[in-house]
Amino acid sequence: MGQLSSLHHFLFLLFLFSLCWGQRTNQDTGRPSCNRCDRRLSCDCSRGGFTRVPMVTDRALTLDLSFNNITEVTDVDLTGHEQLRALSLHGNRLVVIDPSAFNSLWSLEELDLSDNQLTALDPRWFSKLGALQQLNLLNNPYSCIGSAPVFDGLVRLRRLAFGGPALREIQRGALSGVSQLEELTVHANNLTRYESGALAYVWPLGRVTLSLHGPFLTDRALASSVLADVSYPETPMVLEDLYLIGNESVKPFYETAKRRVRYITFRNLFISDETIVRLLVVVNGVPVISFIVDNVTLTGEGRWERANWTDHRAVDEFVVRNVVVLDVFKFVSFLQLQFLLQYPRKVSVINSKAFVLPCPTSSLLMNLQYFDLSDNLLTDMTLTETLCNGNGTLKDLRVLNVSGNALKSLSTVSRLVTKLRKLTHLDISRTDYSFMPQSCPWPSTLRHLNISGAKLTTVTPCLPTTLEVLDLSNNDLKDFTVALPSLRELHLSGNKFLRLPPGNLFLNLQALTIQSNTLNMFDRSDLQSYKRLSNLQAGQNKFVCSCDFVAFLQSTIKGDGDVQLTDGEESYVCDSPLYLQGEQVGQVHLSVVVCHRVLFVSVSCGVALFVGVLLCILLWRLHAFWYIKMTWAWLKAKHSSRRRQRLRDDPSSDALLTFDAFVSYSERDATWVENFLVPELEEPSEAGENSMNPRPLRPLTLCLHKRDFLPGQWIVDNIMSAMERSRRTVFILSENFVQSDWCRYELDFSHFWLFDGDAGGDPAILILLEPLSKDDIPKRFCKLRKLMSSTTYLEWPQEEERREEFWRSLRNSLRGGEEDD
Ligand SMILES: *[C@@H]1O[C@H](CO)[C@@H](O)[C@H](O)[C@H]1NC(C)=O
Ligand SMILES: *[C@@H]1O[C@H](CO)[C@@H](O)[C@H](O)[C@H]1NC(C)=O
Ligand SMILES: *[C@@H]1O[C@H](CO)[C@@H](O)[C@H](O)[C@H]1NC(C)=O
Ligand SMILES: *[C@@H]1O[C@H](CO)[C@@H](O)[C@H](O)[C@H]1NC(C)=O
Ligand SMILES: *[C@@H]1O[C@H](CO)[C@@H](O)[C@H](O)[C@H]1NC(C)=O
Ligand SMILES: *[C@@H]1O[C@H](CO)[C@@H](O)[C@H](O)[C@H]1NC(C)=O
Ligand SMILES: *[C@@H]1O[C@H](CO)[C@@H](O)[C@H](O)[C@H]1NC(C)=O
Ligand SMILES: *[C@@H]1O[C@H](CO)[C@@H](O)[C@H](O)[C@H]1NC(C)=O
C-alpha cells in the first residue's frame, strides 16, 4: 500500500514536471528554475513564461531570459553568477531592479535590458560591472539620461545603446566616464532637450546610430547640436527614421558637412527629389565616400539634375536597398545624372523593383567596378539592355551580382559578360537557370561563379576552367563530371549527390562543401583522390553508419588525415541503421558483434561446436545419456504405474498377481534360464530322490520377457506390469547382465518398485551366475550395488552336487513371501 501511494506520488510529480517543461518550482524560495543549458553552458530560458528570474546553474556563461514576463530583479536573483558573460533580459516587463542586483556579475561583458519598463536608470546597477563591454538600454520609459553619471564605472564599455520613444532629455553628464566606443546608438525620436556637448568627447567613436525623427521635423537646432557632437570624418553615421521633405529639413546636415562626415547611411527614410537636390547641395564638395540608403520611400519626379553643378567626386560607394518609388511613372530618366554616376566604383540597387537600367545610363557608370542588382525584376531581355547587349560597356567591372532576378538563359548571361575583360566575380544565384548549354563563352578573368539556388540538373563544360570558386548549392545536381583544374572552393550543398564527386577532376581543390545532400558515406580513398583538400563540410547527409564509415569519420574528426571537417561533428548524424538514427556519428559506438559479423559468427559457431563436442564427450563419459534415458523412462513408467495402481486398487485385483516371479536376465544368459531355471521351477522333477520334502513340489509360475510379454506393448510398460504382477523379481546377475541395458531397465524399475514399495518382504532375489563382486559392477549401477550389499544373493554353484541345495534355497526364497502372506 505504501509503495503504491509513493508510486502515485511519483507519477503525480512526473505529471507536474511535464506540465512545466523547463520550469520547475524551487521549494525553498518559490523561484522557478530553468535547465535549458547546452554543453557550452549557454542557457536559453527565453520565452519560458517566467515571471521571476529563474534559478540557473551558477556555472552558466550566457543566460538568455528574453521574452518572459519578469518584472523584477532582486538582490539575490543573480548572486553566485560570477562566471556569467552575457545576460539578456530583453522584452520583459522589468520595473524594478535592485541596486545590488548585478553586484556579483564580475565577469559580465554583455547586458541587454532593452524593451522593458524601467522608468529611471540607477547608477548603482552598473557600479560593479567593470568587465562590461556591451550595454543595451533601448526602449525603456525613462525620459531623461545624464542626471546622474550612469556609466561612470564602465571603463571597458565599447557598445552602448540607450533611448526610446520616451526619451525627452539628454543632459550633459550622460556619457561621463565613457571615453571610447565602437558603437553608440541613441534612439531619440521624441527628444526635446539636449545639452550641447552631452554626446561629445567620445573618441575614438566607431560608429554612431541616431534616431532623430522628432528633432529633424520640429527642432532642427536641437538635431544640429546632436549631430555636431558625434560627427567625425572617420565615424560612419547612421541616421534612422528621418522624414526629409522641404529645404529646411536638411539643415542639420550642415553640421555633418562642416565636420566632413564621409560615411552616411540612412535607414527608414522618407525623402523627396527636391530634398535630395538640397542634400546634394549641402554636401557639395564634402568627400562623402559612402552613401547608403536602406529602406527609403521616394517621392517626386527624380529631378536631381538641378544639382548638376555640385561636386561629388569622392563618392565611391552608393547603395540603395528596399527602395519604394511612389511616383514611379513620373520619374524622369537618369541621363542627367552623369555628375553623380561617373564617380562611384561600387553601386548597389538591391530589392528595389528595378526592371531595367537603360544602356545609356549604364554607360554613365564609367568607374563602375562592383555592380549589385540583386533581388530585382530583371529578365534576360532587360539585362541585355542594362549590359548594352554585351558590347563591353562597364569595361572596368569586376563584380556583377544579378542574384535573385528572373533570369532564364545561362547562355545569354554568358554572352553578355564575355566582353567584360576584368570581370572576376559573377553572381547569378537564385535565378531560373535550369539548363546548362554544352559550351559558353566567358571572360578569361572569371574566377568566382555563383549559380546556387537555380534549377540546374546537370553540369557541362559550359563551366569555365578558370574558376577558382564555384557555388552550385541548392540545385538538382546528381553528379559532377567536368574537370576544373584551378578550382579551390566548391560548394555543392543542397543537391542530390549520392557520393563525393571524383577528386581527380579538381587538382587544386582545398575546400568542399556538400552538406544536405543524400550522401550515404565516404571513405579515405574518396578523400585521397583529392590531392589538396583540407577543408570539408559534409554534414546533414543521410549517413549509413556502417562500421567502416563510423571508424573513418571518427578518426577524421580526431584530426587524422589531411582533411578537416569544419562544419562541426554535430552535423554528422546517422540516418540508418534504424537504431542509430539521429545519433551523432562521432558519438556512436559500434560493438564488435556488429562490426565483424562474419568473424564473430564463425568464431562463435566454432566455439559453440567445440563446447558442444566437449559437452557430448563429457556427458558420454559420465553416462548422462543413460541417466536421461532412465529418468525419462522412469517418468513414463511411473505414469503408467499409477494407472495400473488404480486398477489394482479394485477389489478384484488379487487376481493380478499372476506370477510367482519375474525373471530378469540378460539375453546372453537365456540358455541358462531356459535350460536350468525354467525347467527346475516350472516343471519340478518329482521331488528329488533324496528329497526330504514329502509333498510334491508345487510348480512355480515364472514371467519371462521372451515368453510372457505382450507383443506390441511398450517394453518398459511390459516390464513394469510384469513386475507388478509378480511376487518376486529374480535377477540373474552375470557380466552379461551388467552390460545389457535391457537388464538395467529391469533392475531400475524393480528398484523403483521396491521403493514405491507395496510389495512386502524382499521382492528382489539375486542370483549370481558367475562370481561377481560388488566392485565389478559399474559405479553408476548404484542401485544394483546397494541391492547386492543389502540382499543376500544366491550363487550358482559350478559343482553339480551343490545345485540341489541352490534350487532349494531359491524355491524357499520364492515361496517365502507365500508363507509370510
Ligand atoms: C505575459 O503575460 C501576458 C498576460 O499577462 C500573457 O498574455 C503573455 O503571453 C505572457 N508572456 C509570456 C512570454 O509568457
Ligand atoms: C514619441 O514619438 C512618436 C512618434 O515618433 C509618438 O507616436 C509617440 O507618442 C511619442 N511618445 C511619447 C512617449 O511621447
Ligand atoms: C528650396 O530651395 C531651392 C533652391 O535654394 C528653391 O529653388 C526652392 O524654391 C526651395 N523650395 C522651397 C519649398 O522652399
Ligand atoms: C521602412 O521605413 C518605413 C518608414 O520610412 C518604416 O515604417 C518601416 O517599418 C521600415 N521598414 C523596415 C523593414 O525597416
Ligand atoms: C546642368 O543642367 C542644366 C540644364 O538642366 C545645363 O544647362 C547646365 O549646363 C548643366 N551644368 C553642368 C555643369 O552640367
Ligand atoms: C555599346 O553600345 C552603346 C549603345 O548601344 C553605345 O553607346 C556604347 O558606346 C557601346 N560601347 C562599346 C564599348 O561599344
Ligand atoms: C549578391 O547578392 C546577394 C544577395 O544580396 C548576396 O548574398 C551575395 O553575397 C552577393 N554576391 C556578391 C558576389 O557580392
Ligand atoms: C552564392 O549566393 C548565395 C545566395 O545569394 C549566397 O548565400 C552564397 O553565400 C554565395 N556563395 C558564395 C561562395 O559567395
mmCIF file of C-alpha atoms in Angstrom, residues 369-630:
data_model
loop_
_atom_site.group_PDB
_atom_site.id
_atom_site.type_symbol
_atom_site.label_atom_id
_atom_site.label_comp_id
_atom_site.label_asym_id
_atom_site.label_seq_id
_atom_site.Cartn_x
_atom_site.Cartn_y
_atom_site.Cartn_z
ATOM 1 C CA GLN A 369 33.808 48.011 -60.675
ATOM 2 C CA TYR A 370 31.143 46.465 -58.466
ATOM 3 C CA PHE A 371 27.566 46.307 -59.629
ATOM 4 C CA ASP A 372 24.911 44.674 -57.485
ATOM 5 C CA LEU A 373 21.415 44.434 -58.911
ATOM 6 C CA SER A 374 20.276 41.538 -56.769
ATOM 7 C CA ASP A 375 16.647 40.909 -55.899
ATOM 8 C CA ASN A 376 15.087 42.992 -58.619
ATOM 9 C CA LEU A 377 12.883 42.310 -61.601
ATOM 10 C CA LEU A 378 15.463 41.921 -64.322
ATOM 11 C CA THR A 379 14.793 39.471 -67.130
ATOM 12 C CA ASP A 380 17.103 38.176 -69.840
ATOM 13 C CA MET A 381 15.821 40.929 -72.108
ATOM 14 C CA THR A 382 16.242 43.838 -69.700
ATOM 15 C CA LEU A 383 19.608 42.523 -68.564
ATOM 16 C CA THR A 384 20.636 42.580 -72.209
ATOM 17 C CA GLU A 385 19.627 46.230 -72.298
ATOM 18 C CA THR A 386 21.321 47.002 -68.993
ATOM 19 C CA LEU A 387 24.572 45.491 -70.215
ATOM 20 C CA CYS A 388 24.272 47.153 -73.636
ATOM 21 C CA ASN A 389 23.875 43.857 -75.421
ATOM 22 C CA GLY A 390 27.249 42.733 -74.220
ATOM 23 C CA ASN A 391 29.275 45.269 -76.199
ATOM 24 C CA GLY A 392 31.673 45.777 -73.296
ATOM 25 C CA THR A 393 30.280 48.923 -71.698
ATOM 26 C CA LEU A 394 31.199 48.874 -67.968
ATOM 27 C CA LYS A 395 34.671 47.967 -69.054
ATOM 28 C CA ASP A 396 36.097 48.108 -65.521
ATOM 29 C CA LEU A 397 33.505 45.865 -63.995
ATOM 30 C CA ARG A 398 34.976 43.206 -61.696
ATOM 31 C CA VAL A 399 31.915 42.034 -59.798
ATOM 32 C CA LEU A 400 28.462 41.625 -61.238
ATOM 33 C CA ASN A 401 25.641 40.482 -58.999
ATOM 34 C CA VAL A 402 22.281 39.764 -60.571
ATOM 35 C CA SER A 403 21.280 37.256 -57.926
ATOM 36 C CA GLY A 404 17.574 36.900 -57.299
ATOM 37 C CA ASN A 405 16.285 38.022 -60.685
ATOM 38 C CA ALA A 406 14.009 36.229 -63.095
ATOM 39 C CA LEU A 407 16.760 35.165 -65.469
ATOM 40 C CA LYS A 408 16.332 32.008 -67.524
ATOM 41 C CA SER A 409 19.061 31.667 -70.106
ATOM 42 C CA LEU A 410 22.553 30.875 -68.987
ATOM 43 C CA SER A 411 23.926 31.302 -72.484
ATOM 44 C CA THR A 412 22.542 34.856 -72.598
ATOM 45 C CA VAL A 413 24.286 35.969 -69.434
ATOM 46 C CA SER A 414 27.459 34.257 -70.546
ATOM 47 C CA ARG A 415 27.368 36.119 -73.852
ATOM 48 C CA LEU A 416 26.603 39.442 -72.133
ATOM 49 C CA VAL A 417 29.616 39.273 -69.845
ATOM 50 C CA THR A 418 32.139 37.869 -72.311
ATOM 51 C CA LYS A 419 33.451 41.270 -73.181
ATOM 52 C CA LEU A 420 33.804 42.434 -69.596
ATOM 53 C CA ARG A 421 37.530 41.967 -69.677
ATOM 54 C CA LYS A 422 38.086 42.456 -65.987
ATOM 55 C CA LEU A 423 35.149 40.523 -64.597
ATOM 56 C CA THR A 424 36.273 38.164 -61.846
ATOM 57 C CA HIS A 425 33.067 37.560 -59.864
ATOM 58 C CA LEU A 426 29.723 36.712 -61.334
ATOM 59 C CA ASP A 427 26.795 36.026 -59.055
ATOM 60 C CA ILE A 428 23.851 34.560 -60.892
ATOM 61 C CA SER A 429 22.441 32.730 -57.914
ATOM 62 C CA ARG A 430 18.728 32.360 -57.116
ATOM 63 C CA THR A 431 17.742 32.589 -60.763
ATOM 64 C CA ASP A 432 15.695 30.339 -63.001
ATOM 65 C CA TYR A 433 18.524 28.714 -64.901
ATOM 66 C CA SER A 434 17.542 25.139 -65.485
ATOM 67 C CA PHE A 435 19.670 24.226 -68.483
ATOM 68 C CA MET A 436 23.377 24.428 -68.944
ATOM 69 C CA PRO A 437 24.492 24.517 -72.602
ATOM 70 C CA GLN A 438 27.449 22.430 -73.724
ATOM 71 C CA SER A 439 29.732 25.409 -74.089
ATOM 72 C CA CYS A 440 29.582 29.044 -73.116
ATOM 73 C CA PRO A 441 31.904 31.980 -73.712
ATOM 74 C CA TRP A 442 33.249 33.617 -70.567
ATOM 75 C CA PRO A 443 35.762 36.347 -69.871
ATOM 76 C CA SER A 444 39.090 34.716 -69.218
ATOM 77 C CA THR A 445 39.363 36.611 -65.944
ATOM 78 C CA LEU A 446 36.345 34.944 -64.337
ATOM 79 C CA ARG A 447 37.335 33.293 -61.056
ATOM 80 C CA HIS A 448 34.210 33.214 -58.914
ATOM 81 C CA LEU A 449 30.923 31.930 -60.181
ATOM 82 C CA ASN A 450 27.805 31.563 -58.076
ATOM 83 C CA ILE A 451 24.903 29.664 -59.622
ATOM 84 C CA SER A 452 23.446 28.476 -56.356
ATOM 85 C CA GLY A 453 19.713 28.299 -55.897
ATOM 86 C CA ALA A 454 18.965 27.790 -59.582
ATOM 87 C CA LYS A 455 17.344 24.720 -61.119
ATOM 88 C CA LEU A 456 20.271 23.035 -62.789
ATOM 89 C CA THR A 457 20.165 19.270 -63.161
ATOM 90 C CA THR A 458 23.498 18.705 -64.898
ATOM 91 C CA VAL A 459 26.806 20.416 -65.246
ATOM 92 C CA THR A 460 28.547 20.637 -68.592
ATOM 93 C CA PRO A 461 31.825 22.002 -69.936
ATOM 94 C CA CYS A 462 29.994 25.319 -70.079
ATOM 95 C CA LEU A 463 31.637 25.954 -66.726
ATOM 96 C CA PRO A 464 34.817 27.966 -67.352
ATOM 97 C CA THR A 465 38.023 26.156 -66.444
ATOM 98 C CA THR A 466 39.470 29.350 -64.991
ATOM 99 C CA LEU A 467 37.153 29.154 -61.974
ATOM 100 C CA GLU A 468 38.615 29.178 -58.504
ATOM 101 C CA VAL A 469 35.386 29.356 -56.538
ATOM 102 C CA LEU A 470 32.209 27.738 -57.749
ATOM 103 C CA ASP A 471 28.939 27.692 -55.898
ATOM 104 C CA LEU A 472 26.344 25.256 -57.201
ATOM 105 C CA SER A 473 24.474 24.776 -53.932
ATOM 106 C CA ASN A 474 20.750 24.195 -53.911
ATOM 107 C CA ASN A 475 20.318 22.878 -57.414
ATOM 108 C CA ASP A 476 19.196 19.447 -58.553
ATOM 109 C CA LEU A 477 22.604 18.031 -59.374
ATOM 110 C CA LYS A 478 23.377 14.350 -59.012
ATOM 111 C CA ASP A 479 26.908 14.138 -60.291
ATOM 112 C CA PHE A 480 29.823 16.209 -61.423
ATOM 113 C CA THR A 481 31.808 15.284 -64.481
ATOM 114 C CA VAL A 482 33.627 18.455 -65.511
ATOM 115 C CA ALA A 483 37.303 18.910 -64.739
ATOM 116 C CA LEU A 484 38.060 22.284 -63.168
ATOM 117 C CA PRO A 485 41.788 22.248 -62.514
ATOM 118 C CA SER A 486 42.018 25.711 -60.924
ATOM 119 C CA LEU A 487 39.124 25.308 -58.558
ATOM 120 C CA ARG A 488 39.952 25.991 -54.903
ATOM 121 C CA GLU A 489 36.470 26.072 -53.437
ATOM 122 C CA LEU A 490 33.437 24.081 -54.469
ATOM 123 C CA HIS A 491 30.006 24.394 -52.916
ATOM 124 C CA LEU A 492 27.552 21.609 -53.635
ATOM 125 C CA SER A 493 25.263 21.700 -50.602
ATOM 126 C CA GLY A 494 21.574 21.093 -51.071
ATOM 127 C CA ASN A 495 21.825 18.906 -54.156
ATOM 128 C CA LYS A 496 21.223 15.219 -54.687
ATOM 129 C CA PHE A 497 24.723 13.813 -54.670
ATOM 130 C CA LEU A 498 24.916 10.198 -53.580
ATOM 131 C CA ARG A 499 28.692 10.190 -53.434
ATOM 132 C CA LEU A 500 31.512 12.687 -53.423
ATOM 133 C CA PRO A 501 32.438 13.831 -56.927
ATOM 134 C CA PRO A 502 35.702 12.261 -58.110
ATOM 135 C CA GLY A 503 38.643 14.192 -56.713
ATOM 136 C CA ASN A 504 40.780 13.844 -59.800
ATOM 137 C CA LEU A 505 38.624 16.476 -61.516
ATOM 138 C CA PHE A 506 39.798 19.099 -59.047
ATOM 139 C CA LEU A 507 43.541 19.055 -58.715
ATOM 140 C CA ASN A 508 43.616 22.242 -56.674
ATOM 141 C CA LEU A 509 40.511 21.913 -54.583
ATOM 142 C CA GLN A 510 41.049 22.934 -50.968
ATOM 143 C CA ALA A 511 37.528 23.369 -49.673
ATOM 144 C CA LEU A 512 34.471 21.319 -50.490
ATOM 145 C CA THR A 513 31.004 21.948 -49.109
ATOM 146 C CA ILE A 514 28.487 19.200 -49.757
ATOM 147 C CA GLN A 515 26.046 19.394 -46.878
ATOM 148 C CA SER A 516 22.401 18.388 -47.094
ATOM 149 C CA ASN A 517 22.729 16.001 -49.996
ATOM 150 C CA THR A 518 21.952 12.307 -49.991
ATOM 151 C CA LEU A 519 25.471 11.091 -49.321
ATOM 152 C CA ASN A 520 25.420 7.718 -47.612
ATOM 153 C CA MET A 521 29.058 7.612 -46.784
ATOM 154 C CA PHE A 522 32.517 8.393 -47.997
ATOM 155 C CA ASP A 523 35.835 6.919 -47.132
ATOM 156 C CA ARG A 524 39.536 7.513 -47.043
ATOM 157 C CA SER A 525 40.091 6.649 -50.673
ATOM 158 C CA ASP A 526 37.393 9.139 -51.706
ATOM 159 C CA LEU A 527 39.202 11.860 -49.838
ATOM 160 C CA GLN A 528 42.610 10.755 -51.025
ATOM 161 C CA SER A 529 41.540 11.270 -54.617
ATOM 162 C CA TYR A 530 41.514 14.985 -53.752
ATOM 163 C CA LYS A 531 45.141 15.900 -53.768
ATOM 164 C CA ARG A 532 44.910 19.172 -51.866
ATOM 165 C CA LEU A 533 41.626 19.078 -49.994
ATOM 166 C CA SER A 534 41.962 20.357 -46.452
ATOM 167 C CA ASN A 535 38.517 21.554 -45.586
ATOM 168 C CA LEU A 536 35.351 19.520 -45.940
ATOM 169 C CA GLN A 537 31.815 20.254 -44.885
ATOM 170 C CA ALA A 538 29.589 17.262 -45.479
ATOM 171 C CA GLY A 539 27.146 17.299 -42.572
ATOM 172 C CA GLN A 540 23.385 16.910 -42.731
ATOM 173 C CA ASN A 541 23.558 13.972 -45.079
ATOM 174 C CA LYS A 542 21.813 10.641 -44.865
ATOM 175 C CA PHE A 543 24.711 8.721 -43.467
ATOM 176 C CA VAL A 544 24.640 4.979 -43.245
ATOM 177 C CA CYS A 545 26.581 4.302 -40.104
ATOM 178 C CA SER A 546 28.488 1.256 -41.189
ATOM 179 C CA CYS A 547 31.475 0.228 -39.156
ATOM 180 C CA ASP A 548 33.945 1.411 -41.736
ATOM 181 C CA PHE A 549 32.307 4.778 -42.101
ATOM 182 C CA VAL A 550 31.975 5.363 -38.371
ATOM 183 C CA ALA A 551 35.578 4.400 -37.763
ATOM 184 C CA PHE A 552 36.780 6.548 -40.634
ATOM 185 C CA LEU A 553 34.737 9.583 -39.669
ATOM 186 C CA GLN A 554 35.726 9.379 -36.030
ATOM 187 C CA SER A 555 39.368 9.304 -36.973
ATOM 188 C CA THR A 556 38.796 12.248 -39.309
ATOM 189 C CA ILE A 557 37.092 14.183 -36.525
ATOM 190 C CA LYS A 558 40.079 13.478 -34.328
ATOM 191 C CA GLY A 559 42.214 15.075 -36.996
ATOM 192 C CA ASP A 560 43.926 12.063 -38.510
ATOM 193 C CA GLY A 561 44.443 12.645 -42.181
ATOM 194 C CA ASP A 562 44.788 15.881 -44.098
ATOM 195 C CA VAL A 563 41.119 16.774 -44.317
ATOM 196 C CA GLN A 564 39.354 18.691 -41.581
ATOM 197 C CA LEU A 565 35.615 18.634 -41.078
ATOM 198 C CA THR A 566 34.940 22.289 -40.469
ATOM 199 C CA ASP A 567 31.191 22.166 -40.043
ATOM 200 C CA GLY A 568 31.338 20.652 -36.579
ATOM 201 C CA GLU A 569 30.926 16.998 -35.719
ATOM 202 C CA GLU A 570 27.361 17.532 -34.503
ATOM 203 C CA SER A 571 26.157 17.916 -38.084
ATOM 204 C CA TYR A 572 27.212 14.350 -38.897
ATOM 205 C CA VAL A 573 24.250 12.280 -37.867
ATOM 206 C CA CYS A 574 23.381 8.675 -38.649
ATOM 207 C CA ASP A 575 20.312 8.113 -40.775
ATOM 208 C CA SER A 576 20.474 4.355 -40.743
ATOM 209 C CA PRO A 577 20.520 1.703 -39.368
ATOM 210 C CA LEU A 578 17.306 2.489 -37.574
ATOM 211 C CA TYR A 579 18.588 2.002 -34.072
ATOM 212 C CA LEU A 580 21.282 4.614 -34.666
ATOM 213 C CA GLN A 581 19.044 7.126 -36.393
ATOM 214 C CA GLY A 582 19.596 10.630 -35.082
ATOM 215 C CA GLU A 583 22.811 9.830 -33.267
ATOM 216 C CA GLN A 584 25.936 11.787 -33.954
ATOM 217 C CA VAL A 585 28.411 9.710 -35.898
ATOM 218 C CA GLY A 586 31.166 10.963 -33.627
ATOM 219 C CA GLN A 587 29.372 9.566 -30.570
ATOM 220 C CA VAL A 588 28.363 6.206 -31.971
ATOM 221 C CA HIS A 589 29.954 3.118 -30.501
ATOM 222 C CA LEU A 590 29.504 0.040 -32.617
ATOM 223 C CA SER A 591 30.202 -3.280 -30.971
ATOM 224 C CA VAL A 592 32.494 -5.961 -32.311
ATOM 225 C CA VAL A 593 29.420 -8.074 -32.959
ATOM 226 C CA VAL A 594 28.154 -5.570 -35.490
ATOM 227 C CA CYS A 595 31.470 -4.628 -36.997
ATOM 228 C CA HIS A 596 32.987 -8.068 -37.538
ATOM 229 C CA ARG A 597 29.870 -10.065 -38.054
ATOM 230 C CA VAL A 598 31.322 -12.820 -40.223
ATOM 231 C CA LEU A 599 34.285 -13.228 -37.952
ATOM 232 C CA PHE A 600 32.053 -13.113 -34.922
ATOM 233 C CA VAL A 601 29.591 -15.628 -36.298
ATOM 234 C CA SER A 602 32.275 -18.050 -37.398
ATOM 235 C CA VAL A 603 34.194 -17.761 -34.164
ATOM 236 C CA SER A 604 31.110 -18.174 -32.041
ATOM 237 C CA CYS A 605 29.920 -21.098 -34.149
ATOM 238 C CA GLY A 606 33.323 -22.679 -33.784
ATOM 239 C CA VAL A 607 33.293 -22.137 -30.063
ATOM 240 C CA ALA A 608 29.751 -23.427 -29.772
ATOM 241 C CA LEU A 609 30.643 -26.506 -31.787
ATOM 242 C CA PHE A 610 33.720 -27.094 -29.719
ATOM 243 C CA VAL A 611 31.835 -26.650 -26.468
ATOM 244 C CA GLY A 612 29.086 -28.881 -27.800
ATOM 245 C CA VAL A 613 31.500 -31.642 -28.694
ATOM 246 C CA LEU A 614 33.241 -31.223 -25.375
ATOM 247 C CA LEU A 615 29.932 -31.413 -23.592
ATOM 248 C CA CYS A 616 28.933 -34.530 -25.502
ATOM 249 C CA ILE A 617 32.182 -36.186 -24.652
ATOM 250 C CA LEU A 618 31.766 -35.200 -21.047
ATOM 251 C CA LEU A 619 28.188 -36.400 -20.920
ATOM 252 C CA TRP A 620 29.147 -39.613 -22.612
ATOM 253 C CA ARG A 621 31.934 -40.090 -20.117
ATOM 254 C CA LEU A 622 29.527 -39.504 -17.273
ATOM 255 C CA HIS A 623 26.856 -41.730 -18.884
ATOM 256 C CA ALA A 624 24.476 -38.867 -18.756
ATOM 257 C CA PHE A 625 22.521 -40.146 -21.712
ATOM 258 C CA TRP A 626 21.877 -43.265 -19.902
ATOM 259 C CA TYR A 627 20.657 -41.298 -16.890
ATOM 260 C CA ILE A 628 18.450 -39.170 -19.041
ATOM 261 C CA LYS A 629 17.030 -42.145 -20.811
ATOM 262 C CA MET A 630 16.418 -43.779 -17.490
#
